[in-house]
mmCIF file of C-alpha atoms in Angstrom:
data_model
loop_
_atom_site.group_PDB
_atom_site.id
_atom_site.type_symbol
_atom_site.label_atom_id
_atom_site.label_comp_id
_atom_site.label_asym_id
_atom_site.label_seq_id
_atom_site.Cartn_x
_atom_site.Cartn_y
_atom_site.Cartn_z
ATOM 1 C CA MET D 10 63.962 88.213 124.753
ATOM 2 C CA GLN D 11 67.790 87.146 126.105
ATOM 3 C CA VAL D 12 69.405 85.036 128.308
ATOM 4 C CA ILE D 13 72.929 84.639 129.373
ATOM 5 C CA LEU D 14 74.130 80.524 129.430
ATOM 6 C CA MET D 15 76.655 81.563 131.963
ATOM 7 C CA SER D 16 79.726 78.399 131.106
ATOM 8 C CA ILE D 17 80.401 77.338 135.209
ATOM 9 C CA LYS D 18 83.016 74.308 136.256
ATOM 10 C CA PRO D 19 80.629 71.300 137.914
ATOM 11 C CA LYS D 20 82.163 71.609 141.396
ATOM 12 C CA TYR D 21 81.131 75.635 141.591
ATOM 13 C CA ALA D 22 77.818 74.992 139.827
ATOM 14 C CA GLU D 23 77.096 72.961 142.817
ATOM 15 C CA LYS D 24 78.001 75.517 145.494
ATOM 16 C CA ILE D 25 75.909 78.036 143.423
ATOM 17 C CA ILE D 26 72.717 75.463 143.289
ATOM 18 C CA LEU D 27 73.102 74.595 147.521
ATOM 19 C CA GLY D 28 73.436 78.278 147.945
ATOM 20 C CA SER D 29 77.344 78.091 149.528
ATOM 21 C CA LYS D 30 78.880 80.575 146.287
ATOM 22 C CA THR D 31 77.208 83.872 146.182
ATOM 23 C CA VAL D 32 79.387 85.208 144.086
ATOM 24 C CA GLU D 33 80.508 83.875 140.503
ATOM 25 C CA LEU D 34 84.170 85.986 139.357
ATOM 26 C CA ARG D 35 84.672 87.026 135.404
ATOM 27 C CA ARG D 36 87.653 88.723 133.784
ATOM 28 C CA VAL D 37 84.528 90.749 131.651
ATOM 29 C CA ALA D 38 81.322 91.390 133.317
ATOM 30 C CA PRO D 39 78.417 90.169 130.898
ATOM 31 C CA ASN D 40 76.149 92.991 129.930
ATOM 32 C CA LEU D 41 72.835 92.400 132.388
ATOM 33 C CA ASP D 42 70.670 94.586 133.969
ATOM 34 C CA LYS D 43 70.237 94.090 137.965
ATOM 35 C CA SER D 44 67.893 91.483 138.688
ATOM 36 C CA GLU D 45 68.725 89.221 135.056
ATOM 37 C CA VAL D 46 68.669 85.556 135.348
ATOM 38 C CA ILE D 47 71.216 83.362 134.096
ATOM 39 C CA LEU D 48 71.384 79.474 132.885
ATOM 40 C CA ILE D 49 74.327 77.684 134.408
ATOM 41 C CA TYR D 50 75.673 75.584 131.698
ATOM 42 C CA GLU D 51 78.095 72.858 133.507
ATOM 43 C CA SER D 52 80.852 72.391 131.902
ATOM 44 C CA SER D 53 82.952 69.292 131.193
ATOM 45 C CA PRO D 54 82.052 66.367 132.281
ATOM 46 C CA VAL D 55 78.343 67.715 132.978
ATOM 47 C CA LYS D 56 78.117 69.216 129.740
ATOM 48 C CA ALA D 57 74.483 70.061 130.030
ATOM 49 C CA ILE D 58 71.896 73.805 131.478
ATOM 50 C CA THR D 59 71.953 73.007 134.762
ATOM 51 C CA GLY D 60 70.263 75.684 136.316
ATOM 52 C CA TYR D 61 69.277 79.114 137.111
ATOM 53 C CA ALA D 62 70.005 82.428 139.457
ATOM 54 C CA PHE D 63 69.247 85.685 139.494
ATOM 55 C CA ILE D 64 72.078 88.270 139.539
ATOM 56 C CA SER D 65 71.119 91.075 141.739
ATOM 57 C CA GLN D 66 74.617 93.007 141.316
ATOM 58 C CA ILE D 67 77.874 93.230 139.362
ATOM 59 C CA THR D 68 80.527 95.070 141.392
ATOM 60 C CA ARG D 69 83.802 96.292 139.022
ATOM 61 C CA SER D 70 86.924 96.673 140.842
ATOM 62 C CA SER D 71 90.740 95.393 141.104
ATOM 63 C CA PRO D 72 91.685 91.863 141.701
ATOM 64 C CA SER D 73 92.843 92.461 144.823
ATOM 65 C CA GLU D 74 90.014 94.494 145.933
ATOM 66 C CA VAL D 75 87.274 91.671 144.668
ATOM 67 C CA TRP D 76 89.927 88.921 146.955
ATOM 68 C CA ALA D 77 89.521 91.305 150.141
ATOM 69 C CA GLN D 78 85.948 91.882 150.025
ATOM 70 C CA TYR D 79 84.402 88.305 148.515
ATOM 71 C CA ALA D 80 87.034 85.514 149.045
ATOM 72 C CA ARG D 81 84.457 83.396 151.204
ATOM 73 C CA GLU D 82 81.080 84.461 148.468
ATOM 74 C CA ALA D 83 83.467 83.410 145.468
ATOM 75 C CA GLN D 84 84.410 80.303 147.502
ATOM 76 C CA ILE D 85 87.873 79.388 145.338
ATOM 77 C CA SER D 86 91.056 79.103 146.261
ATOM 78 C CA LYS D 87 94.020 81.498 146.221
ATOM 79 C CA ASP D 88 96.249 79.649 144.100
ATOM 80 C CA ASP D 89 93.039 79.446 141.677
ATOM 81 C CA PHE D 90 91.998 82.815 141.815
ATOM 82 C CA ASP D 91 95.882 84.226 141.394
ATOM 83 C CA GLU D 92 95.648 82.266 138.346
ATOM 84 C CA TYR D 93 92.335 83.539 137.034
ATOM 85 C CA TYR D 94 93.130 86.938 137.225
ATOM 86 C CA HIS D 95 96.664 86.664 136.633
ATOM 87 C CA GLY D 96 97.890 89.794 134.367
ATOM 88 C CA THR D 97 94.619 91.585 134.219
ATOM 89 C CA GLU D 98 93.914 95.215 135.892
ATOM 90 C CA HIS D 99 89.845 94.279 136.777
ATOM 91 C CA ALA D 100 87.732 91.352 138.227
ATOM 92 C CA PHE D 101 84.096 91.567 137.989
ATOM 93 C CA ALA D 102 81.933 90.030 141.097
ATOM 94 C CA ILE D 103 78.785 88.435 139.675
ATOM 95 C CA HIS D 104 76.385 88.712 143.140
ATOM 96 C CA ILE D 105 74.050 85.463 142.311
ATOM 97 C CA SER D 106 70.816 84.493 144.490
ATOM 98 C CA GLU D 107 68.108 81.995 144.630
ATOM 99 C CA ALA D 108 69.637 79.572 142.073
ATOM 100 C CA ALA D 109 68.018 76.443 141.536
ATOM 101 C CA ARG D 110 68.739 73.130 139.511
ATOM 102 C CA PHE D 111 65.867 72.386 136.661
ATOM 103 C CA ALA D 112 64.263 68.758 137.191
ATOM 104 C CA GLU D 113 65.961 67.701 134.001
ATOM 105 C CA PRO D 114 69.166 68.989 132.808
ATOM 106 C CA ILE D 115 69.558 69.997 129.263
ATOM 107 C CA SER D 116 72.032 68.198 127.421
ATOM 108 C CA LEU D 117 74.937 69.994 125.229
ATOM 109 C CA ALA D 118 74.102 67.406 122.279
ATOM 110 C CA ASP D 119 70.006 68.370 122.643
ATOM 111 C CA LEU D 120 71.383 71.981 122.308
ATOM 112 C CA ARG D 121 73.339 70.923 119.629
ATOM 113 C CA ASN D 122 70.298 68.588 117.918
ATOM 114 C CA ASP D 123 67.742 71.847 118.630
ATOM 115 C CA GLN D 124 70.618 74.251 116.937
ATOM 116 C CA ILE D 125 70.529 76.530 120.137
ATOM 117 C CA LEU D 126 74.297 76.463 120.795
ATOM 118 C CA LEU D 127 76.744 74.438 118.647
ATOM 119 C CA ASN D 128 79.434 75.141 120.829
ATOM 120 C CA PRO D 129 79.989 76.110 124.717
ATOM 121 C CA PRO D 130 80.961 79.156 125.833
ATOM 122 C CA GLN D 131 84.487 79.725 127.583
ATOM 123 C CA SER D 132 82.808 81.920 129.570
ATOM 124 C CA TYR D 133 79.152 82.885 128.237
ATOM 125 C CA CYS D 134 76.826 84.268 125.788
ATOM 126 C CA TYR D 135 73.785 85.718 124.925
ATOM 127 C CA LEU D 136 70.813 83.117 123.681
ATOM 128 C CA ALA D 137 67.942 84.048 122.522
ATOM 129 C CA LEU D 138 64.678 82.849 124.654
ATOM 130 C CA LYS D 139 62.411 81.832 121.369
ATOM 131 C CA ASP D 140 65.415 79.510 120.941
ATOM 132 C CA PHE D 141 64.498 76.638 123.578
ATOM 133 C CA GLY D 142 61.198 74.582 122.933
ATOM 134 C CA LYS D 143 58.532 75.310 124.120
ATOM 135 C CA GLU D 144 58.714 73.775 127.630
ATOM 136 C CA ILE D 145 61.908 74.817 128.439
ATOM 137 C CA GLY D 146 60.721 78.550 127.270
ATOM 138 C CA GLN D 147 58.549 78.536 129.084
ATOM 139 C CA LYS D 148 59.673 77.500 132.438
ATOM 140 C CA ILE D 149 62.524 80.441 131.562
ATOM 141 C CA ASP D 150 60.475 83.060 131.043
ATOM 142 C CA SER D 151 58.734 82.464 134.117
ATOM 143 C CA VAL D 152 61.595 82.702 135.847
ATOM 144 C CA LYS D 153 62.188 85.562 134.497
ATOM 145 C CA ARG D 154 58.750 87.344 135.025
ATOM 146 C CA ARG D 155 58.200 85.910 138.636
ATOM 147 C CA ASN D 156 61.962 87.926 140.098
ATOM 148 C CA VAL D 157 60.425 91.606 138.108
ATOM 149 C CA VAL D 158 57.522 91.087 140.045
ATOM 150 C CA ALA D 159 59.063 90.198 143.057
ATOM 151 C CA ALA D 160 61.726 93.057 142.479
#
């Protein structure tokens, strides 16, 4: 079973966990089904998987249309948005819900020691659930199963 690890700046990850940021913006969309689980990897200085969220929908549009529709939910400044999408024709709005923080983060050092992840992704990457230790693998699997039952 695969999961997606999405690299997110700590200031945005915190907003996701608190529920104020419900749209994550990307230049390239992951190949995921609706209701898929994403693992939140907080980039530097945190450098750890700190939580998870569910994807409810992925919207593809022009950057200007994405800004007009989702600026509030994306919790990003116009300047940062324009810089991120400069020179691109398409923008993806990843609608997320039910975010939660793991009781214990999984550090980049632990991910490297367990040979799950050597370098964090710039945007996102796919990981095999079987690569995680038994405890975290069961936790992620139970989150995925809970969402399938609820859907």
